[in-house]
Amino acid sequence: MSGPPAQDLVKQWESEQARLRQQVVEEDTEDWQRSPDFSGLQRVGGVDLSFIKGDDVNACAQLVVLSYPDLEVLYEDSQMVTLTAPYIAGFLAFRETPFLLEALQRLEQNQPKLLPQVVFVDGNGLFHYREFGLACHLGVLSGLPCVGVAKNLLQVQGVFKNEEHQSQIAALQKGGDSFPLTAASGKVLGKALRSSDKSSKPVYVSVGHKISVDTAVRLTHSCCRYRVPEPIRQADCRSREYLRIHFPAADT
């Protein structure tokens, strides 16, 4: 899409994001979230999309549900999908959310007892150009608590990957240490978290829906065996494996 149609689409999507943004809940809503050891939390979900190399339209949409606190896979759903919406920076959710939502709906219909109590999303939540990233979008439409975890820093709202940011990363001594990602407005949009003692490179955690930023950070750390929280890591691994099996000629 180019020219006026793309501009019209951006305006439409901005309006939709603004409308849905009003529904985001930025605080803890579940009893397990208020427990020091997350007592009552039994199932954590993870979602991801993996693309065939060189193909930005056909992808594997992946949902996994893990037990908590053991982080063993209870359920997985791999589905090849065709993305019809164009890629426009800041509007990734309009490409990906429909397929991730469908996976959650399939699970709710077929095995409702395995529906996750929280979903980890490979991407941002409030830490976004308009405070409404993929994790917020999926959270509002699914009604489930969601946490956004990004591997790379999105430079938005006055947060930059500058010398100060690098020195803050260097000051993270151990797994569980974090520092706030503060917008120019003064609002904390998320936190940089050293998720593992073994990895000095942080992940960027932000609220998606129905959880506070501090709980989101604490939960993310508790779900990490490695740098990336296990629900997202398993979703990524299994979607890539699905593509390897079904499209062996393509290098994913």
PDB file of C-alpha atoms in Angstrom:
ATOM      1  CA  MET A   1       0.000   0.000   0.000  1.00  0.00           C
ATOM      2  CA  SER A   2       1.274   3.473  -0.830  1.00  0.00           C
ATOM      3  CA  GLY A   3      -0.007   7.026  -1.083  1.00  0.00           C
ATOM      4  CA  PRO A   4      -3.309   8.142   0.469  1.00  0.00           C
ATOM      5  CA  PRO A   5      -4.657   4.615   1.162  1.00  0.00           C
ATOM      6  CA  ALA A   6      -1.729   3.910   3.516  1.00  0.00           C
ATOM      7  CA  GLN A   7      -2.215   7.283   5.209  1.00  0.00           C
ATOM      8  CA  ASP A   8      -5.902   6.527   5.665  1.00  0.00           C
ATOM      9  CA  LEU A   9      -5.033   3.143   7.143  1.00  0.00           C
ATOM     10  CA  VAL A  10      -2.605   4.712   9.621  1.00  0.00           C
ATOM     11  CA  LYS A  11      -5.283   7.174  10.737  1.00  0.00           C
ATOM     12  CA  GLN A  12      -7.777   4.343  11.135  1.00  0.00           C
ATOM     13  CA  TRP A  13      -5.312   2.271  13.151  1.00  0.00           C
ATOM     14  CA  GLU A  14      -4.288   5.233  15.318  1.00  0.00           C
ATOM     15  CA  SER A  15      -7.953   5.824  16.130  1.00  0.00           C
ATOM     16  CA  GLU A  16      -8.451   2.144  16.967  1.00  0.00           C
ATOM     17  CA  GLN A  17      -5.363   2.096  19.200  1.00  0.00           C
ATOM     18  CA  ALA A  18      -6.565   5.203  21.029  1.00  0.00           C
ATOM     19  CA  ARG A  19      -9.978   3.630  21.591  1.00  0.00           C
ATOM     20  CA  LEU A  20      -8.583   0.332  22.879  1.00  0.00           C
ATOM     21  CA  ARG A  21      -5.883   2.098  24.941  1.00  0.00           C
ATOM     22  CA  GLN A  22      -8.650   3.414  27.213  1.00  0.00           C
ATOM     23  CA  GLN A  23      -9.440  -0.182  28.205  1.00  0.00           C
ATOM     24  CA  VAL A  24      -5.943  -1.149  29.361  1.00  0.00           C
ATOM     25  CA  VAL A  25      -5.725  -1.955  33.080  1.00  0.00           C
ATOM     26  CA  GLU A  26      -2.269  -1.097  34.454  1.00  0.00           C
ATOM     27  CA  GLU A  27      -2.635  -2.703  37.868  1.00  0.00           C
ATOM     28  CA  ASP A  28      -2.874  -6.152  39.425  1.00  0.00           C
ATOM     29  CA  THR A  29      -6.334  -7.668  39.116  1.00  0.00           C
ATOM     30  CA  GLU A  30      -5.763 -11.291  40.193  1.00  0.00           C
ATOM     31  CA  ASP A  31      -5.153 -12.685  43.690  1.00  0.00           C
ATOM     32  CA  TRP A  32      -2.085 -14.659  42.560  1.00  0.00           C
ATOM     33  CA  GLN A  33      -0.413 -11.442  41.407  1.00  0.00           C
ATOM     34  CA  ARG A  34      -0.411 -10.123  44.975  1.00  0.00           C
ATOM     35  CA  SER A  35       1.184 -13.260  46.429  1.00  0.00           C
ATOM     36  CA  PRO A  36       4.960 -13.138  47.100  1.00  0.00           C
ATOM     37  CA  ASP A  37       5.392 -16.558  45.416  1.00  0.00           C
ATOM     38  CA  PHE A  38       2.467 -16.212  42.984  1.00  0.00           C
ATOM     39  CA  SER A  39       0.422 -18.757  44.916  1.00  0.00           C
ATOM     40  CA  GLY A  40      -2.561 -19.793  42.800  1.00  0.00           C
ATOM     41  CA  LEU A  41      -0.785 -19.305  39.479  1.00  0.00           C
ATOM     42  CA  GLN A  42      -0.732 -22.642  37.649  1.00  0.00           C
ATOM     43  CA  ARG A  43      -0.594 -21.869  33.912  1.00  0.00           C
ATOM     44  CA  VAL A  44       1.468 -19.321  31.980  1.00  0.00           C
ATOM     45  CA  GLY A  45       1.131 -18.810  28.237  1.00  0.00           C
ATOM     46  CA  GLY A  46       3.515 -17.638  25.554  1.00  0.00           C
ATOM     47  CA  VAL A  47       2.838 -16.488  21.988  1.00  0.00           C
ATOM     48  CA  ASP A  48       5.053 -15.839  19.000  1.00  0.00           C
ATOM     49  CA  LEU A  49       5.018 -15.661  15.201  1.00  0.00           C
ATOM     50  CA  SER A  50       7.895 -17.111  13.172  1.00  0.00           C
ATOM     51  CA  PHE A  51       8.325 -16.367   9.496  1.00  0.00           C
ATOM     52  CA  ILE A  52       9.883 -18.395   6.724  1.00  0.00           C
ATOM     53  CA  LYS A  53      13.110 -16.635   5.799  1.00  0.00           C
ATOM     54  CA  GLY A  54      12.517 -14.131   3.007  1.00  0.00           C
ATOM     55  CA  ASP A  55       8.733 -14.342   3.397  1.00  0.00           C
ATOM     56  CA  ASP A  56       6.984 -11.670   5.464  1.00  0.00           C
ATOM     57  CA  VAL A  57       3.471 -12.935   4.741  1.00  0.00           C
ATOM     58  CA  ASN A  58       3.394 -16.642   5.647  1.00  0.00           C
ATOM     59  CA  ALA A  59       4.143 -17.461   9.257  1.00  0.00           C
ATOM     60  CA  CYS A  60       3.630 -19.967  12.032  1.00  0.00           C
ATOM     61  CA  ALA A  61       1.460 -18.564  14.818  1.00  0.00           C
ATOM     62  CA  GLN A  62       2.366 -20.316  18.057  1.00  0.00           C
ATOM     63  CA  LEU A  63       0.730 -20.628  21.457  1.00  0.00           C
ATOM     64  CA  VAL A  64       2.202 -22.611  24.327  1.00  0.00           C
ATOM     65  CA  VAL A  65       0.909 -23.071  27.848  1.00  0.00           C
ATOM     66  CA  LEU A  66       3.365 -24.038  30.577  1.00  0.00           C
ATOM     67  CA  SER A  67       2.816 -25.218  34.124  1.00  0.00           C
ATOM     68  CA  TYR A  68       3.875 -22.859  36.894  1.00  0.00           C
ATOM     69  CA  PRO A  69       6.266 -22.917  38.677  1.00  0.00           C
ATOM     70  CA  ASP A  70       7.744 -26.006  36.936  1.00  0.00           C
ATOM     71  CA  LEU A  71       7.545 -24.448  33.442  1.00  0.00           C
ATOM     72  CA  GLU A  72       6.708 -27.736  31.711  1.00  0.00           C
ATOM     73  CA  VAL A  73       4.752 -27.597  28.440  1.00  0.00           C
ATOM     74  CA  LEU A  74       1.081 -28.522  28.946  1.00  0.00           C
ATOM     75  CA  TYR A  75      -0.273 -27.458  25.551  1.00  0.00           C
ATOM     76  CA  GLU A  76       0.933 -26.229  22.193  1.00  0.00           C
ATOM     77  CA  ASP A  77      -0.803 -24.971  19.067  1.00  0.00           C
ATOM     78  CA  SER A  78       1.089 -24.330  15.815  1.00  0.00           C
ATOM     79  CA  GLN A  79      -0.864 -22.865  12.909  1.00  0.00           C
ATOM     80  CA  MET A  80       0.325 -21.637   9.511  1.00  0.00           C
ATOM     81  CA  VAL A  81      -1.233 -18.255   8.799  1.00  0.00           C
ATOM     82  CA  THR A  82      -1.180 -15.681   6.014  1.00  0.00           C
ATOM     83  CA  LEU A  83      -0.800 -12.093   7.167  1.00  0.00           C
ATOM     84  CA  THR A  84      -2.893  -9.743   5.079  1.00  0.00           C
ATOM     85  CA  ALA A  85      -2.312  -6.398   6.835  1.00  0.00           C
ATOM     86  CA  PRO A  86       0.764  -4.422   5.736  1.00  0.00           C
ATOM     87  CA  TYR A  87       3.718  -3.914   8.055  1.00  0.00           C
ATOM     88  CA  ILE A  88       3.795  -0.341   9.361  1.00  0.00           C
ATOM     89  CA  ALA A  89       6.097   0.543  12.280  1.00  0.00           C
ATOM     90  CA  GLY A  90       4.123   0.979  15.486  1.00  0.00           C
ATOM     91  CA  PHE A  91       1.176  -1.046  14.207  1.00  0.00           C
ATOM     92  CA  LEU A  92       2.567  -4.595  14.350  1.00  0.00           C
ATOM     93  CA  ALA A  93      -0.424  -5.723  16.404  1.00  0.00           C
ATOM     94  CA  PHE A  94      -2.804  -5.241  13.499  1.00  0.00           C
ATOM     95  CA  ARG A  95      -0.811  -7.855  11.572  1.00  0.00           C
ATOM     96  CA  GLU A  96      -0.295 -10.391  14.341  1.00  0.00           C
ATOM     97  CA  THR A  97      -3.004 -10.105  17.017  1.00  0.00           C
ATOM     98  CA  PRO A  98      -5.858 -11.739  15.050  1.00  0.00           C
ATOM     99  CA  PHE A  99      -3.936 -15.012  14.710  1.00  0.00           C
ATOM    100  CA  LEU A 100      -2.712 -15.069  18.321  1.00  0.00           C
ATOM    101  CA  LEU A 101      -6.241 -14.327  19.511  1.00  0.00           C
ATOM    102  CA  GLU A 102      -7.589 -17.181  17.374  1.00  0.00           C
ATOM    103  CA  ALA A 103      -5.117 -19.574  19.018  1.00  0.00           C
ATOM    104  CA  LEU A 104      -6.329 -18.543  22.482  1.00  0.00           C
ATOM    105  CA  GLN A 105      -9.946 -18.898  21.364  1.00  0.00           C
ATOM    106  CA  ARG A 106      -9.285 -22.403  19.989  1.00  0.00           C
ATOM    107  CA  LEU A 107      -7.817 -23.393  23.338  1.00  0.00           C
ATOM    108  CA  GLU A 108     -10.726 -21.882  25.278  1.00  0.00           C
ATOM    109  CA  GLN A 109     -13.177 -23.781  23.090  1.00  0.00           C
ATOM    110  CA  ASN A 110     -11.391 -27.138  23.059  1.00  0.00           C
ATOM    111  CA  GLN A 111      -9.572 -27.335  26.410  1.00  0.00           C
ATOM    112  CA  PRO A 112     -10.775 -24.464  28.597  1.00  0.00           C
ATOM    113  CA  LYS A 113      -9.121 -25.895  31.720  1.00  0.00           C
ATOM    114  CA  LEU A 114      -5.725 -25.221  30.110  1.00  0.00           C
ATOM    115  CA  LEU A 115      -6.380 -21.531  29.352  1.00  0.00           C
ATOM    116  CA  PRO A 116      -3.393 -19.542  30.670  1.00  0.00           C
ATOM    117  CA  GLN A 117      -3.842 -17.177  33.589  1.00  0.00           C
ATOM    118  CA  VAL A 118      -1.299 -14.798  32.059  1.00  0.00           C
ATOM    119  CA  VAL A 119       0.217 -14.537  28.583  1.00  0.00           C
ATOM    120  CA  PHE A 120       3.783 -13.510  27.761  1.00  0.00           C
ATOM    121  CA  VAL A 121       4.081 -11.700  24.434  1.00  0.00           C
ATOM    122  CA  ASP A 122       7.269 -11.395  22.391  1.00  0.00           C
ATOM    123  CA  GLY A 123       7.048  -7.618  22.018  1.00  0.00           C
ATOM    124  CA  ASN A 124       6.089  -4.457  23.867  1.00  0.00           C
ATOM    125  CA  GLY A 125       3.048  -3.395  25.832  1.00  0.00           C
ATOM    126  CA  LEU A 126       2.829   0.157  27.199  1.00  0.00           C
ATOM    127  CA  PHE A 127       6.437   0.734  26.128  1.00  0.00           C
ATOM    128  CA  HIS A 128       5.336   1.872  22.686  1.00  0.00           C
ATOM    129  CA  TYR A 129       4.927   5.006  20.569  1.00  0.00           C
ATOM    130  CA  ARG A 130       1.320   5.438  21.698  1.00  0.00           C
ATOM    131  CA  GLU A 131       1.459   3.246  24.833  1.00  0.00           C
ATOM    132  CA  PHE A 132      -0.380   0.434  23.071  1.00  0.00           C
ATOM    133  CA  GLY A 133       1.880  -2.298  21.741  1.00  0.00           C
ATOM    134  CA  LEU A 134       1.151  -5.908  20.824  1.00  0.00           C
ATOM    135  CA  ALA A 135       0.883  -7.095  24.462  1.00  0.00           C
ATOM    136  CA  CYS A 136      -1.754  -4.435  25.232  1.00  0.00           C
ATOM    137  CA  HIS A 137      -3.687  -5.204  22.064  1.00  0.00           C
ATOM    138  CA  LEU A 138      -3.816  -8.931  22.763  1.00  0.00           C
ATOM    139  CA  GLY A 139      -4.605  -8.344  26.429  1.00  0.00           C
ATOM    140  CA  VAL A 140      -7.561  -6.036  25.822  1.00  0.00           C
ATOM    141  CA  LEU A 141      -9.073  -8.235  23.095  1.00  0.00           C
ATOM    142  CA  SER A 142      -8.571 -11.509  25.011  1.00  0.00           C
ATOM    143  CA  GLY A 143      -9.365 -10.138  28.452  1.00  0.00           C
ATOM    144  CA  LEU A 144      -6.335 -11.984  29.853  1.00  0.00           C
ATOM    145  CA  PRO A 145      -3.457 -10.521  31.842  1.00  0.00           C
ATOM    146  CA  CYS A 146      -0.571  -9.964  29.418  1.00  0.00           C
ATOM    147  CA  VAL A 147       3.099  -9.041  29.776  1.00  0.00           C
ATOM    148  CA  GLY A 148       5.234  -7.644  26.971  1.00  0.00           C
ATOM    149  CA  VAL A 149       8.856  -8.776  26.885  1.00  0.00           C
ATOM    150  CA  ALA A 150      11.090  -7.361  24.152  1.00  0.00           C
ATOM    151  CA  LYS A 151      14.660  -8.424  23.442  1.00  0.00           C
ATOM    152  CA  ASN A 152      15.628  -5.085  21.905  1.00  0.00           C
ATOM    153  CA  LEU A 153      15.093  -1.537  23.126  1.00  0.00           C
ATOM    154  CA  LEU A 154      12.408   0.413  21.283  1.00  0.00           C
ATOM    155  CA  GLN A 155      13.663   4.002  21.317  1.00  0.00           C
ATOM    156  CA  VAL A 156      10.469   5.914  22.044  1.00  0.00           C
ATOM    157  CA  GLN A 157       9.125   8.744  24.183  1.00  0.00           C
ATOM    158  CA  GLY A 158      12.546  10.027  25.210  1.00  0.00           C
ATOM    159  CA  VAL A 159      14.077   6.626  26.022  1.00  0.00           C
ATOM    160  CA  PHE A 160      17.305   6.171  24.043  1.00  0.00           C
ATOM    161  CA  LYS A 161      20.050   3.586  23.800  1.00  0.00           C
ATOM    162  CA  ASN A 162      22.656   6.125  24.851  1.00  0.00           C
ATOM    163  CA  GLU A 163      25.628   6.187  27.213  1.00  0.00           C
ATOM    164  CA  GLU A 164      23.393   6.663  30.251  1.00  0.00           C
ATOM    165  CA  HIS A 165      21.284   3.644  29.248  1.00  0.00           C
ATOM    166  CA  GLN A 166      24.402   1.513  28.770  1.00  0.00           C
ATOM    167  CA  SER A 167      25.732   2.521  32.196  1.00  0.00           C
ATOM    168  CA  GLN A 168      22.400   1.581  33.790  1.00  0.00           C
ATOM    169  CA  ILE A 169      22.639  -1.847  32.126  1.00  0.00           C
ATOM    170  CA  ALA A 170      26.188  -2.269  33.422  1.00  0.00           C
ATOM    171  CA  ALA A 171      24.933  -1.550  36.962  1.00  0.00           C
ATOM    172  CA  LEU A 172      22.541  -4.546  36.875  1.00  0.00           C
ATOM    173  CA  GLN A 173      24.519  -6.923  39.072  1.00  0.00           C
ATOM    174  CA  LYS A 174      22.375 -10.066  39.180  1.00  0.00           C
ATOM    175  CA  GLY A 175      19.236 -11.727  37.848  1.00  0.00           C
ATOM    176  CA  GLY A 176      16.162  -9.833  39.040  1.00  0.00           C
ATOM    177  CA  ASP A 177      17.829  -6.401  39.029  1.00  0.00           C
ATOM    178  CA  SER A 178      16.021  -3.787  36.949  1.00  0.00           C
ATOM    179  CA  PHE A 179      15.748  -0.095  36.217  1.00  0.00           C
ATOM    180  CA  PRO A 180      12.770   1.953  34.961  1.00  0.00           C
ATOM    181  CA  LEU A 181      12.230   3.055  31.366  1.00  0.00           C
ATOM    182  CA  THR A 182      10.973   6.573  32.011  1.00  0.00           C
ATOM    183  CA  ALA A 183       9.315   8.630  29.289  1.00  0.00           C
ATOM    184  CA  ALA A 184      10.006  12.330  28.811  1.00  0.00           C
ATOM    185  CA  SER A 185       6.640  12.897  30.542  1.00  0.00           C
ATOM    186  CA  GLY A 186       8.004  11.213  33.687  1.00  0.00           C
ATOM    187  CA  LYS A 187       5.802   8.135  33.336  1.00  0.00           C
ATOM    188  CA  VAL A 188       7.452   4.740  33.793  1.00  0.00           C
ATOM    189  CA  LEU A 189       6.535   2.779  30.654  1.00  0.00           C
ATOM    190  CA  GLY A 190       8.383  -0.402  31.562  1.00  0.00           C
ATOM    191  CA  LYS A 191      11.608  -1.739  33.036  1.00  0.00           C
ATOM    192  CA  ALA A 192      14.890  -3.130  31.778  1.00  0.00           C
ATOM    193  CA  LEU A 193      15.384  -6.446  33.574  1.00  0.00           C
ATOM    194  CA  ARG A 194      18.478  -8.556  33.972  1.00  0.00           C
ATOM    195  CA  SER A 195      16.536 -11.782  33.731  1.00  0.00           C
ATOM    196  CA  SER A 196      19.326 -14.234  34.468  1.00  0.00           C
ATOM    197  CA  ASP A 197      22.637 -14.287  36.329  1.00  0.00           C
ATOM    198  CA  LYS A 198      24.118 -15.857  33.200  1.00  0.00           C
ATOM    199  CA  SER A 199      23.075 -13.066  30.822  1.00  0.00           C
ATOM    200  CA  SER A 200      24.195  -9.460  31.244  1.00  0.00           C
ATOM    201  CA  LYS A 201      21.994  -8.333  28.331  1.00  0.00           C
ATOM    202  CA  PRO A 202      18.588  -7.221  29.662  1.00  0.00           C
ATOM    203  CA  VAL A 203      15.080  -7.760  28.383  1.00  0.00           C
ATOM    204  CA  TYR A 204      12.531  -4.953  28.305  1.00  0.00           C
ATOM    205  CA  VAL A 205       9.356  -5.669  30.276  1.00  0.00           C
ATOM    206  CA  SER A 206       6.153  -3.657  30.055  1.00  0.00           C
ATOM    207  CA  VAL A 207       2.533  -3.968  31.098  1.00  0.00           C
ATOM    208  CA  GLY A 208       0.210  -5.477  28.532  1.00  0.00           C
ATOM    209  CA  HIS A 209      -3.041  -5.678  30.484  1.00  0.00           C
ATOM    210  CA  LYS A 210      -4.353  -6.488  33.967  1.00  0.00           C
ATOM    211  CA  ILE A 211      -0.970  -6.465  35.730  1.00  0.00           C
ATOM    212  CA  SER A 212       1.288  -3.867  37.341  1.00  0.00           C
ATOM    213  CA  VAL A 213       4.780  -3.187  36.018  1.00  0.00           C
ATOM    214  CA  ASP A 214       6.452  -4.385  39.232  1.00  0.00           C
ATOM    215  CA  THR A 215       4.493  -7.645  39.208  1.00  0.00           C
ATOM    216  CA  ALA A 216       5.226  -8.069  35.497  1.00  0.00           C
ATOM    217  CA  VAL A 217       8.968  -7.743  36.164  1.00  0.00           C
ATOM    218  CA  ARG A 218       8.876 -10.101  39.140  1.00  0.00           C
ATOM    219  CA  LEU A 219       6.866 -12.685  37.183  1.00  0.00           C
ATOM    220  CA  THR A 220       9.132 -12.421  34.136  1.00  0.00           C
ATOM    221  CA  HIS A 221      12.195 -13.092  36.274  1.00  0.00           C
ATOM    222  CA  SER A 222      10.508 -16.081  37.913  1.00  0.00           C
ATOM    223  CA  CYS A 223       9.809 -17.582  34.462  1.00  0.00           C
ATOM    224  CA  CYS A 224      13.371 -17.286  33.182  1.00  0.00           C
ATOM    225  CA  ARG A 225      15.694 -20.270  32.916  1.00  0.00           C
ATOM    226  CA  TYR A 226      17.704 -18.321  30.383  1.00  0.00           C
ATOM    227  CA  ARG A 227      17.589 -14.701  29.188  1.00  0.00           C
ATOM    228  CA  VAL A 228      14.153 -14.940  27.513  1.00  0.00           C
ATOM    229  CA  PRO A 229      11.222 -16.058  29.713  1.00  0.00           C
ATOM    230  CA  GLU A 230      10.401 -19.706  29.128  1.00  0.00           C
ATOM    231  CA  PRO A 231       6.869 -19.232  27.705  1.00  0.00           C
ATOM    232  CA  ILE A 232       8.215 -16.995  24.920  1.00  0.00           C
ATOM    233  CA  ARG A 233      11.332 -19.117  24.418  1.00  0.00           C
ATOM    234  CA  GLN A 234       9.259 -22.274  24.025  1.00  0.00           C
ATOM    235  CA  ALA A 235       6.818 -20.555  21.635  1.00  0.00           C
ATOM    236  CA  ASP A 236       9.728 -19.351  19.514  1.00  0.00           C
ATOM    237  CA  CYS A 237      11.515 -22.722  19.508  1.00  0.00           C
ATOM    238  CA  ARG A 238       8.368 -24.685  18.646  1.00  0.00           C
ATOM    239  CA  SER A 239       7.225 -22.340  15.878  1.00  0.00           C
ATOM    240  CA  ARG A 240      10.672 -22.496  14.272  1.00  0.00           C
ATOM    241  CA  GLU A 241      10.697 -26.270  14.598  1.00  0.00           C
ATOM    242  CA  TYR A 242       7.267 -26.451  12.957  1.00  0.00           C
ATOM    243  CA  LEU A 243       8.587 -24.464   9.994  1.00  0.00           C
ATOM    244  CA  ARG A 244      11.702 -26.668   9.763  1.00  0.00           C
ATOM    245  CA  ILE A 245       9.573 -29.810   9.611  1.00  0.00           C
ATOM    246  CA  HIS A 246       6.933 -28.541   7.180  1.00  0.00           C
ATOM    247  CA  PHE A 247       9.165 -26.324   5.035  1.00  0.00           C
ATOM    248  CA  PRO A 248      12.540 -28.097   5.082  1.00  0.00           C
ATOM    249  CA  ALA A 249      13.782 -26.288   1.976  1.00  0.00           C
ATOM    250  CA  ALA A 250      13.364 -22.876   3.615  1.00  0.00           C
ATOM    251  CA  ASP A 251      16.055 -21.589   5.953  1.00  0.00           C
ATOM    252  CA  THR A 252      14.217 -20.213   9.002  1.00  0.00           C
TER     253      THR A 252
END
